[in-house]
Amino acid sequence: MIDNRPVSYSGVQPSGNLTIGNYLGAIKNFPIYSEQYKCFYCVVDQHAITVRQVPAELRRRTYETLALYIACGLDPEKNTLYVQSHVPAHTEMAWMLNCFTMFGELSRMTQFKDKSQKHADNINAGLFTYPVLMAADILLYQTNVVPIGHDQKQHLELARDIVDRFNQLYPDTFTMPEPIIAKSGAKIMSLAEPTQKMSKSDENENAVVRILDAPDAIMRKFKRAVTDSDSEIRFDPENKPGVSNLLTIYSCFSGKTIEESEREFDGKGYGDFKAAVGQVCCDKLIPVQEEYRRILADKAYLEEVMKKGADEASYYARKTLSKVRRKLGFVNL
Ligand code: TYM
């Protein structure tokens, strides 16, 4: 049956234990689109190998990320959930788009600059062309909206530039994707260095709250979160980055606005505030964790979801791929 709804597409790398940044900035928002949009949510394992992975861990995390998608409310009957490497169209499309992406554009990507500093011994070509693979992911499905955190905005802008360039040469090939970046929660900061983004690869465990952290670890990490030397609980990211980050986290988990949250803690001390942030975080994550463990225990089910997702995704991807091949002048047999 042909599904004519607009398309929502996003992906998460199975490259580490996911954080509340991944949750609040991205995964939590994915199910919002499941009714009105045809949704594709991908576990992007091919992106993960731009930095060295331990193979057994990558494999395990691929299952885990899929289980987490489902535990966070993504019903595999209503969304196409799949693993990137199961749909070879992604890499085929990436090659074609590589030929429409400029060296200078890729050199300006801040994530490439950051990652090449961090992995100076392994600045491979995949790390450099990574945003082209991401553009291929999105464009293959004629995507309308891409729910992402703030750090992926530049990559999405590149995908849009590729669409512009390609469509000018070969009209009506790709749909122009729009980023959807939440007003609050799109940039959750490190608890140890609140001017830096919370990152799943941070070596300081106290800086990062993971979706699967035990409740006592969550409470402890918030208790240790860096704040400042005055005592006012006020949203002011410039002068009070630590407190503002905690207010954002509180507001996202509780569903209250920042102003309501500020009022709630007016006159209270940092100790009580941090405990309350830890508590709302646990309240929301514990049910997700329970559901996750239940789903992860059934590997056969997860493989069934992967297989069904790969079949569905391939069907849509092949349509775009054959259109692009035709436009470029390849012989379609
Ligand atoms: P990844 O795996 O690094 O992150 C997954 C999603 O989580 C968001 N995110 C955050 N949001 C708020 N605060 C944070 N501290 C935070 N950290 C991460 C990211 O913005 C992202 O939305 N290249 C992508 C994966 C990808 C993709 C795609 C996304 C591959 N192909 C196509 C969308 C569409 C990445 O590395 O995300």
mmCIF file of C-alpha atoms and ligand atoms in Angstrom:
data_model
loop_
_atom_site.group_PDB
_atom_site.id
_atom_site.type_symbol
_atom_site.label_atom_id
_atom_site.label_comp_id
_atom_site.label_asym_id
_atom_site.label_seq_id
_atom_site.Cartn_x
_atom_site.Cartn_y
_atom_site.Cartn_z
ATOM 1 C CA MET A 1 0.000 0.000 0.000
ATOM 2 C CA ILE A 2 1.359 3.424 -0.920
ATOM 3 C CA ASP A 3 1.806 5.735 2.062
ATOM 4 C CA ASN A 4 1.492 9.364 0.983
ATOM 5 C CA ARG A 5 2.132 10.995 4.353
ATOM 6 C CA PRO A 6 5.102 13.369 4.667
ATOM 7 C CA VAL A 7 8.272 11.682 5.898
ATOM 8 C CA SER A 8 10.125 12.043 9.199
ATOM 9 C CA TYR A 9 13.659 10.623 9.329
ATOM 10 C CA SER A 10 16.334 10.477 12.002
ATOM 11 C CA GLY A 11 19.156 8.293 13.254
ATOM 12 C CA VAL A 12 21.325 7.565 16.265
ATOM 13 C CA GLN A 13 24.819 6.072 16.271
ATOM 14 C CA PRO A 14 25.255 2.889 18.329
ATOM 15 C CA SER A 15 28.664 4.165 19.353
ATOM 16 C CA GLY A 16 28.274 4.428 23.111
ATOM 17 C CA ASN A 17 25.788 4.218 25.933
ATOM 18 C CA LEU A 18 23.194 6.832 25.080
ATOM 19 C CA THR A 19 22.803 9.906 27.251
ATOM 20 C CA ILE A 20 19.883 12.042 28.398
ATOM 21 C CA GLY A 21 21.117 14.473 25.711
ATOM 22 C CA ASN A 22 20.312 11.868 23.027
ATOM 23 C CA TYR A 23 17.011 11.229 24.779
ATOM 24 C CA LEU A 24 15.813 14.809 25.304
ATOM 25 C CA GLY A 25 17.308 16.209 22.096
ATOM 26 C CA ALA A 26 16.183 13.419 19.801
ATOM 27 C CA ILE A 27 14.719 10.003 20.732
ATOM 28 C CA LYS A 28 11.992 11.265 23.073
ATOM 29 C CA ASN A 29 10.653 13.393 20.200
ATOM 30 C CA PHE A 30 10.647 10.671 17.531
ATOM 31 C CA PRO A 31 7.246 9.158 18.434
ATOM 32 C CA ILE A 32 5.553 12.589 18.154
ATOM 33 C CA TYR A 33 5.563 12.182 14.375
ATOM 34 C CA SER A 34 4.376 8.573 14.164
ATOM 35 C CA GLU A 35 0.760 9.358 13.263
ATOM 36 C CA GLN A 36 1.047 12.257 10.853
ATOM 37 C CA TYR A 37 4.279 11.222 9.187
ATOM 38 C CA LYS A 38 5.687 8.112 7.604
ATOM 39 C CA CYS A 39 8.604 7.638 10.009
ATOM 40 C CA PHE A 40 11.994 6.062 9.429
ATOM 41 C CA TYR A 41 14.298 5.798 12.443
ATOM 42 C CA CYS A 42 17.651 4.222 11.799
ATOM 43 C CA VAL A 43 20.443 2.762 13.911
ATOM 44 C CA VAL A 44 23.370 4.225 11.968
ATOM 45 C CA ASP A 45 26.041 1.575 12.488
ATOM 46 C CA GLN A 46 28.023 2.625 9.396
ATOM 47 C CA HIS A 47 28.483 6.109 10.833
ATOM 48 C CA ALA A 48 29.906 4.583 13.999
ATOM 49 C CA ILE A 49 32.948 3.043 12.283
ATOM 50 C CA THR A 50 34.389 6.473 11.437
ATOM 51 C CA VAL A 51 36.038 6.010 14.828
ATOM 52 C CA ARG A 52 37.426 2.615 15.861
ATOM 53 C CA GLN A 53 34.881 0.315 17.480
ATOM 54 C CA VAL A 54 35.254 -2.998 19.279
ATOM 55 C CA PRO A 55 33.246 -5.264 16.912
ATOM 56 C CA ALA A 56 31.429 -7.242 19.623
ATOM 57 C CA GLU A 57 30.448 -3.997 21.343
ATOM 58 C CA LEU A 58 29.185 -2.390 18.147
ATOM 59 C CA ARG A 59 27.043 -5.462 17.488
ATOM 60 C CA ARG A 60 25.676 -5.457 21.044
ATOM 61 C CA ARG A 61 24.938 -1.732 20.947
ATOM 62 C CA THR A 62 23.098 -2.084 17.656
ATOM 63 C CA TYR A 63 20.588 -4.404 19.363
ATOM 64 C CA GLU A 64 20.536 -2.143 22.423
ATOM 65 C CA THR A 65 19.834 1.024 20.449
ATOM 66 C CA LEU A 66 16.977 -0.656 18.613
ATOM 67 C CA ALA A 67 15.556 -1.952 21.923
ATOM 68 C CA LEU A 68 15.811 1.564 23.337
ATOM 69 C CA TYR A 69 13.936 3.041 20.368
ATOM 70 C CA ILE A 70 11.066 0.677 21.093
ATOM 71 C CA ALA A 71 11.259 1.255 24.864
ATOM 72 C CA CYS A 72 11.020 5.008 24.240
ATOM 73 C CA GLY A 73 7.679 4.535 22.528
ATOM 74 C CA LEU A 74 8.466 3.760 18.896
ATOM 75 C CA ASP A 75 6.074 1.042 17.809
ATOM 76 C CA PRO A 76 7.690 -1.052 15.021
ATOM 77 C CA GLU A 77 4.241 -1.503 13.487
ATOM 78 C CA LYS A 78 3.846 2.259 13.049
ATOM 79 C CA ASN A 79 7.466 3.253 12.338
ATOM 80 C CA THR A 80 10.118 1.777 10.098
ATOM 81 C CA LEU A 81 12.936 0.929 12.522
ATOM 82 C CA TYR A 82 16.032 -0.490 10.883
ATOM 83 C CA VAL A 83 19.819 -0.766 10.837
ATOM 84 C CA GLN A 84 21.724 1.304 8.273
ATOM 85 C CA SER A 85 24.107 -1.448 7.097
ATOM 86 C CA HIS A 86 21.108 -3.667 6.248
ATOM 87 C CA VAL A 87 20.140 -1.261 3.453
ATOM 88 C CA PRO A 88 23.071 -1.003 1.002
ATOM 89 C CA ALA A 89 21.320 1.835 -0.858
ATOM 90 C CA HIS A 90 22.741 4.236 1.765
ATOM 91 C CA THR A 91 26.359 3.749 0.752
ATOM 92 C CA GLU A 92 25.490 3.665 -2.931
ATOM 93 C CA MET A 93 23.674 6.987 -2.618
ATOM 94 C CA ALA A 94 26.501 8.397 -0.511
ATOM 95 C CA TRP A 95 28.963 7.790 -3.354
ATOM 96 C CA MET A 96 26.786 9.643 -5.827
ATOM 97 C CA LEU A 97 26.270 12.553 -3.416
ATOM 98 C CA ASN A 98 30.021 12.672 -2.723
ATOM 99 C CA CYS A 99 30.394 13.816 -6.296
ATOM 100 C CA PHE A 100 28.059 16.742 -5.560
ATOM 101 C CA THR A 101 29.690 17.834 -2.298
ATOM 102 C CA MET A 102 32.642 20.187 -2.203
ATOM 103 C CA PHE A 103 35.881 19.577 -0.339
ATOM 104 C CA GLY A 104 35.621 23.088 1.129
ATOM 105 C CA GLU A 105 32.119 22.431 2.490
ATOM 106 C CA LEU A 106 33.243 19.299 4.306
ATOM 107 C CA SER A 107 36.349 21.057 5.647
ATOM 108 C CA ARG A 108 34.117 23.575 7.409
ATOM 109 C CA MET A 109 32.171 20.979 9.425
ATOM 110 C CA THR A 110 32.808 21.685 13.096
ATOM 111 C CA GLN A 111 32.212 18.074 14.095
ATOM 112 C CA PHE A 112 34.944 16.949 11.684
ATOM 113 C CA LYS A 113 37.338 19.483 13.196
ATOM 114 C CA ASP A 114 36.472 18.374 16.756
ATOM 115 C CA LYS A 115 36.668 14.665 16.010
ATOM 116 C CA SER A 116 39.913 14.937 14.072
ATOM 117 C CA GLN A 117 41.447 16.693 17.043
ATOM 118 C CA LYS A 118 40.177 14.003 19.372
ATOM 119 C CA HIS A 119 41.271 11.117 17.113
ATOM 120 C CA ALA A 120 44.411 12.664 15.629
ATOM 121 C CA ASP A 121 45.861 9.207 14.870
ATOM 122 C CA ASN A 122 42.883 8.209 12.727
ATOM 123 C CA ILE A 123 41.662 11.097 10.564
ATOM 124 C CA ASN A 124 40.214 8.776 7.947
ATOM 125 C CA ALA A 125 38.293 9.703 4.798
ATOM 126 C CA GLY A 126 35.070 8.345 6.338
ATOM 127 C CA LEU A 127 35.289 10.874 9.148
ATOM 128 C CA PHE A 128 35.613 13.587 6.515
ATOM 129 C CA THR A 129 32.763 12.439 4.262
ATOM 130 C CA TYR A 130 30.477 11.384 7.123
ATOM 131 C CA PRO A 131 28.007 14.261 6.513
ATOM 132 C CA VAL A 132 27.514 12.986 2.954
ATOM 133 C CA LEU A 133 26.436 9.580 4.268
ATOM 134 C CA MET A 134 24.074 11.416 6.607
ATOM 135 C CA ALA A 135 22.673 13.389 3.640
ATOM 136 C CA ALA A 136 22.226 10.095 1.771
ATOM 137 C CA ASP A 137 20.282 8.647 4.741
ATOM 138 C CA ILE A 138 17.893 11.581 4.681
ATOM 139 C CA LEU A 139 17.521 12.120 0.944
ATOM 140 C CA LEU A 140 16.918 8.450 0.089
ATOM 141 C CA TYR A 141 13.529 8.640 1.799
ATOM 142 C CA GLN A 142 12.406 11.984 0.292
ATOM 143 C CA THR A 143 12.331 13.274 3.846
ATOM 144 C CA ASN A 144 10.341 16.331 4.910
ATOM 145 C CA VAL A 145 11.380 16.679 8.556
ATOM 146 C CA VAL A 146 14.445 15.604 10.542
ATOM 147 C CA PRO A 147 14.128 15.754 14.351
ATOM 148 C CA ILE A 148 17.660 16.316 15.693
ATOM 149 C CA GLY A 149 19.627 17.957 18.463
ATOM 150 C CA HIS A 150 21.431 21.243 17.910
ATOM 151 C CA ASP A 151 24.814 19.632 17.126
ATOM 152 C CA GLN A 152 23.459 18.096 13.893
ATOM 153 C CA LYS A 153 22.170 21.387 12.483
ATOM 154 C CA GLN A 154 25.260 22.081 10.381
ATOM 155 C CA HIS A 155 25.111 18.598 8.843
ATOM 156 C CA LEU A 156 21.493 19.169 7.926
ATOM 157 C CA GLU A 157 22.327 22.496 6.327
ATOM 158 C CA LEU A 158 24.871 20.690 4.176
ATOM 159 C CA ALA A 159 22.225 18.138 3.154
ATOM 160 C CA ARG A 160 20.004 21.057 2.132
ATOM 161 C CA ASP A 161 22.817 22.599 0.089
ATOM 162 C CA ILE A 162 23.315 19.254 -1.675
ATOM 163 C CA VAL A 163 19.592 19.144 -2.505
ATOM 164 C CA ASP A 164 19.765 22.666 -3.924
ATOM 165 C CA ARG A 165 22.768 21.843 -6.071
ATOM 166 C CA PHE A 166 21.446 18.490 -7.269
ATOM 167 C CA ASN A 167 17.922 19.707 -8.001
ATOM 168 C CA GLN A 168 19.250 22.630 -9.989
ATOM 169 C CA LEU A 169 21.096 20.244 -12.278
ATOM 170 C CA TYR A 170 18.419 17.532 -12.237
ATOM 171 C CA PRO A 171 15.070 19.106 -11.308
ATOM 172 C CA ASP A 172 12.614 17.444 -8.913
ATOM 173 C CA THR A 173 14.966 14.766 -7.666
ATOM 174 C CA PHE A 174 15.019 15.267 -3.903
ATOM 175 C CA THR A 175 12.613 16.685 -1.330
ATOM 176 C CA MET A 176 14.084 19.550 0.711
ATOM 177 C CA PRO A 177 14.382 18.365 4.346
ATOM 178 C CA GLU A 178 13.640 20.716 7.266
ATOM 179 C CA PRO A 179 15.382 20.278 10.611
ATOM 180 C CA ILE A 180 13.189 20.090 13.693
ATOM 181 C CA ILE A 181 15.226 21.277 16.655
ATOM 182 C CA ALA A 182 13.330 21.422 19.941
ATOM 183 C CA LYS A 183 13.231 24.843 21.635
ATOM 184 C CA SER A 184 14.308 23.252 24.887
ATOM 185 C CA GLY A 185 16.493 20.159 25.275
ATOM 186 C CA ALA A 186 18.256 20.358 21.900
ATOM 187 C CA LYS A 187 21.559 21.073 23.606
ATOM 188 C CA ILE A 188 21.991 19.357 26.952
ATOM 189 C CA MET A 189 25.322 20.275 28.485
ATOM 190 C CA SER A 190 27.911 18.259 30.419
ATOM 191 C CA LEU A 191 27.297 18.157 34.184
ATOM 192 C CA ALA A 192 31.023 18.637 34.829
ATOM 193 C CA GLU A 193 31.709 21.335 32.223
ATOM 194 C CA PRO A 194 28.371 22.992 31.520
ATOM 195 C CA THR A 195 29.749 25.064 28.644
ATOM 196 C CA GLN A 196 30.406 21.819 26.699
ATOM 197 C CA LYS A 197 27.792 19.551 25.122
ATOM 198 C CA MET A 198 26.986 16.333 26.992
ATOM 199 C CA SER A 199 28.602 13.666 24.857
ATOM 200 C CA LYS A 200 28.239 9.885 24.990
ATOM 201 C CA SER A 201 31.986 9.481 24.477
ATOM 202 C CA ASP A 202 32.982 11.679 27.455
ATOM 203 C CA GLU A 203 35.547 9.867 29.575
ATOM 204 C CA ASN A 204 34.376 11.560 32.772
ATOM 205 C CA GLU A 205 31.378 9.467 33.841
ATOM 206 C CA ASN A 206 30.233 12.197 36.241
ATOM 207 C CA ALA A 207 29.723 14.549 33.289
ATOM 208 C CA VAL A 208 27.177 12.308 31.594
ATOM 209 C CA VAL A 209 23.841 10.857 32.659
ATOM 210 C CA ARG A 210 23.063 7.760 30.613
ATOM 211 C CA ILE A 211 19.534 6.651 29.795
ATOM 212 C CA LEU A 212 20.345 3.281 31.357
ATOM 213 C CA ASP A 213 22.142 4.534 34.485
ATOM 214 C CA ALA A 214 20.909 3.051 37.768
ATOM 215 C CA PRO A 215 18.766 5.467 39.820
ATOM 216 C CA ASP A 216 21.401 5.856 42.555
ATOM 217 C CA ALA A 217 24.030 6.760 39.920
ATOM 218 C CA ILE A 218 21.652 9.315 38.398
ATOM 219 C CA MET A 219 21.008 10.910 41.807
ATOM 220 C CA ARG A 220 24.743 10.946 42.589
ATOM 221 C CA LYS A 221 25.713 12.521 39.261
ATOM 222 C CA PHE A 222 23.189 15.333 39.640
ATOM 223 C CA LYS A 223 24.316 15.880 43.221
ATOM 224 C CA ARG A 224 27.871 16.409 41.944
ATOM 225 C CA ALA A 225 26.848 18.605 38.993
ATOM 226 C CA VAL A 226 28.905 21.775 38.685
ATOM 227 C CA THR A 227 26.912 24.942 39.454
ATOM 228 C CA ASP A 228 28.321 28.276 40.654
ATOM 229 C CA SER A 229 29.155 30.133 43.800
ATOM 230 C CA ASP A 230 25.973 32.131 44.285
ATOM 231 C CA SER A 231 22.733 30.511 45.302
ATOM 232 C CA GLU A 232 20.042 31.741 42.940
ATOM 233 C CA ILE A 233 18.143 29.255 40.772
ATOM 234 C CA ARG A 234 17.716 31.359 37.665
ATOM 235 C CA PHE A 235 17.888 30.618 33.924
ATOM 236 C CA ASP A 236 20.866 32.545 32.571
ATOM 237 C CA PRO A 237 22.986 30.306 30.306
ATOM 238 C CA GLU A 238 25.704 32.920 29.880
ATOM 239 C CA ASN A 239 26.421 33.627 33.543
ATOM 240 C CA LYS A 240 24.969 30.507 35.153
ATOM 241 C CA PRO A 241 25.520 27.661 32.644
ATOM 242 C CA GLY A 242 25.368 24.842 35.218
ATOM 243 C CA VAL A 243 22.125 25.949 36.889
ATOM 244 C CA SER A 244 20.546 26.788 33.505
ATOM 245 C CA ASN A 245 21.379 23.312 32.182
ATOM 246 C CA LEU A 246 19.806 21.713 35.262
ATOM 247 C CA LEU A 247 16.706 23.893 34.834
ATOM 248 C CA THR A 248 16.464 22.794 31.192
ATOM 249 C CA ILE A 249 16.759 19.131 32.184
ATOM 250 C CA TYR A 250 14.162 19.597 34.937
ATOM 251 C CA SER A 251 11.781 21.359 32.587
ATOM 252 C CA CYS A 252 12.128 18.729 29.821
ATOM 253 C CA PHE A 253 11.542 15.793 32.155
ATOM 254 C CA SER A 254 8.738 17.402 34.180
ATOM 255 C CA GLY A 255 6.919 19.052 31.277
ATOM 256 C CA LYS A 256 6.940 22.360 33.171
ATOM 257 C CA THR A 257 8.189 25.550 31.528
ATOM 258 C CA ILE A 258 11.490 27.117 32.564
ATOM 259 C CA GLU A 259 9.597 29.973 34.256
ATOM 260 C CA GLU A 260 7.420 27.553 36.232
ATOM 261 C CA SER A 261 10.520 25.629 37.255
ATOM 262 C CA GLU A 262 12.312 28.823 38.353
ATOM 263 C CA ARG A 263 9.287 29.768 40.471
ATOM 264 C CA GLU A 264 9.088 26.302 42.007
ATOM 265 C CA PHE A 265 12.688 26.559 43.281
ATOM 266 C CA ASP A 266 12.579 30.216 44.240
ATOM 267 C CA GLY A 267 14.363 30.580 47.601
ATOM 268 C CA LYS A 268 15.444 26.903 47.681
ATOM 269 C CA GLY A 269 19.070 25.764 47.941
ATOM 270 C CA TYR A 270 21.128 24.029 45.240
ATOM 271 C CA GLY A 271 21.112 20.762 47.211
ATOM 272 C CA ASP A 272 17.304 20.430 47.131
ATOM 273 C CA PHE A 273 17.209 21.583 43.517
ATOM 274 C CA LYS A 274 19.725 18.987 42.339
ATOM 275 C CA ALA A 275 17.894 16.219 44.196
ATOM 276 C CA ALA A 276 14.632 17.254 42.503
ATOM 277 C CA VAL A 277 16.278 17.209 39.051
ATOM 278 C CA GLY A 278 17.648 13.709 39.756
ATOM 279 C CA GLN A 279 14.218 12.575 40.924
ATOM 280 C CA VAL A 280 12.246 13.697 37.814
ATOM 281 C CA CYS A 281 14.928 12.171 35.647
ATOM 282 C CA CYS A 282 14.627 8.818 37.475
ATOM 283 C CA ASP A 283 10.810 8.990 37.395
ATOM 284 C CA LYS A 284 10.844 9.242 33.602
ATOM 285 C CA LEU A 285 13.738 6.865 32.925
ATOM 286 C CA ILE A 286 12.909 3.946 35.228
ATOM 287 C CA PRO A 287 9.859 2.811 33.172
ATOM 288 C CA VAL A 288 11.932 3.181 29.975
ATOM 289 C CA GLN A 289 14.684 1.042 31.522
ATOM 290 C CA GLU A 290 12.237 -1.676 32.564
ATOM 291 C CA GLU A 291 10.685 -1.810 29.124
ATOM 292 C CA TYR A 292 14.159 -1.798 27.551
ATOM 293 C CA ARG A 293 15.301 -4.815 29.578
ATOM 294 C CA ARG A 294 12.167 -6.732 28.661
ATOM 295 C CA ILE A 295 12.626 -6.030 24.932
ATOM 296 C CA LEU A 296 16.381 -6.641 24.886
ATOM 297 C CA ALA A 297 15.897 -10.119 26.358
ATOM 298 C CA ASP A 298 14.072 -11.161 23.168
ATOM 299 C CA LYS A 299 16.776 -11.149 20.528
ATOM 300 C CA ALA A 300 14.645 -13.065 18.016
ATOM 301 C CA TYR A 301 11.996 -10.344 18.211
ATOM 302 C CA LEU A 302 14.594 -7.611 17.668
ATOM 303 C CA GLU A 303 15.924 -9.472 14.634
ATOM 304 C CA GLU A 304 12.410 -9.739 13.260
ATOM 305 C CA VAL A 305 11.991 -5.965 13.679
ATOM 306 C CA MET A 306 15.357 -5.377 11.966
ATOM 307 C CA LYS A 307 14.405 -7.608 9.056
ATOM 308 C CA LYS A 308 10.972 -6.086 8.553
ATOM 309 C CA GLY A 309 12.445 -2.580 8.880
ATOM 310 C CA ALA A 310 15.195 -3.307 6.349
ATOM 311 C CA ASP A 311 12.654 -4.662 3.839
ATOM 312 C CA GLU A 312 10.414 -1.608 4.204
ATOM 313 C CA ALA A 313 13.282 0.879 4.084
ATOM 314 C CA SER A 314 14.819 -0.851 1.045
ATOM 315 C CA TYR A 315 11.570 -0.543 -0.860
ATOM 316 C CA TYR A 316 11.499 3.257 -0.456
ATOM 317 C CA ALA A 317 15.268 3.684 -0.823
ATOM 318 C CA ARG A 318 15.371 1.717 -4.072
ATOM 319 C CA LYS A 319 12.797 4.006 -5.655
ATOM 320 C CA THR A 320 14.946 7.109 -5.035
ATOM 321 C CA LEU A 321 18.117 5.277 -5.961
ATOM 322 C CA SER A 322 16.809 4.197 -9.329
ATOM 323 C CA LYS A 323 15.555 7.736 -10.035
ATOM 324 C CA VAL A 324 18.999 9.168 -9.250
ATOM 325 C CA ARG A 325 20.790 6.522 -11.306
ATOM 326 C CA ARG A 326 18.565 7.352 -14.267
ATOM 327 C CA LYS A 327 19.125 11.095 -13.885
ATOM 328 C CA LEU A 328 22.888 10.668 -13.704
ATOM 329 C CA GLY A 329 22.985 8.549 -16.848
ATOM 330 C CA PHE A 330 23.665 5.084 -15.451
ATOM 331 C CA VAL A 331 22.200 2.171 -17.391
ATOM 332 C CA ASN A 332 19.375 0.644 -15.377
ATOM 333 C CA LEU A 333 18.921 -3.005 -16.362
HETATM 334 P P1 TYM B 1 24.351 11.061 17.497
HETATM 335 O O1 TYM B 1 24.297 9.567 17.521
HETATM 336 O O2 TYM B 1 25.600 11.721 17.919
HETATM 337 O O3 TYM B 1 23.176 11.646 18.370
HETATM 338 C C1 TYM B 1 21.818 11.212 18.195
HETATM 339 C C2 TYM B 1 20.895 12.399 18.380
HETATM 340 O O4 TYM B 1 21.064 12.948 19.692
HETATM 341 C C3 TYM B 1 21.274 14.359 19.598
HETATM 342 N N1 TYM B 1 22.152 14.772 20.695
HETATM 343 C C4 TYM B 1 21.847 15.707 21.602
HETATM 344 N N2 TYM B 1 20.762 16.466 21.778
HETATM 345 C C5 TYM B 1 20.766 17.331 22.823
HETATM 346 N N3 TYM B 1 21.796 17.468 23.690
HETATM 347 C C6 TYM B 1 22.914 16.730 23.543
HETATM 348 N N4 TYM B 1 23.913 16.861 24.404
HETATM 349 C C7 TYM B 1 22.972 15.802 22.463
HETATM 350 N N5 TYM B 1 23.910 14.913 22.051
HETATM 351 C C8 TYM B 1 23.396 14.304 20.964
HETATM 352 C C9 TYM B 1 21.914 14.560 18.241
HETATM 353 O O5 TYM B 1 21.754 15.885 17.783
HETATM 354 C C10 TYM B 1 21.174 13.547 17.398
HETATM 355 O O6 TYM B 1 19.936 14.085 16.932
HETATM 356 N N6 TYM B 1 25.005 12.082 12.618
HETATM 357 C C11 TYM B 1 24.019 11.755 13.645
HETATM 358 C C12 TYM B 1 23.250 10.512 13.331
HETATM 359 C C13 TYM B 1 22.621 10.482 11.997
HETATM 360 C C14 TYM B 1 21.437 11.133 11.586
HETATM 361 C C15 TYM B 1 21.242 10.751 10.240
HETATM 362 C C16 TYM B 1 20.559 11.997 12.241
HETATM 363 C C17 TYM B 1 23.094 9.760 10.932
HETATM 364 N N7 TYM B 1 22.256 9.920 9.880
HETATM 365 C C18 TYM B 1 20.145 11.237 9.505
HETATM 366 C C19 TYM B 1 19.468 12.476 11.507
HETATM 367 C C20 TYM B 1 19.278 12.097 10.169
HETATM 368 C C21 TYM B 1 24.737 11.558 14.978
HETATM 369 O O7 TYM B 1 25.901 11.319 15.029
HETATM 370 O O8 TYM B 1 23.908 11.592 16.053
#
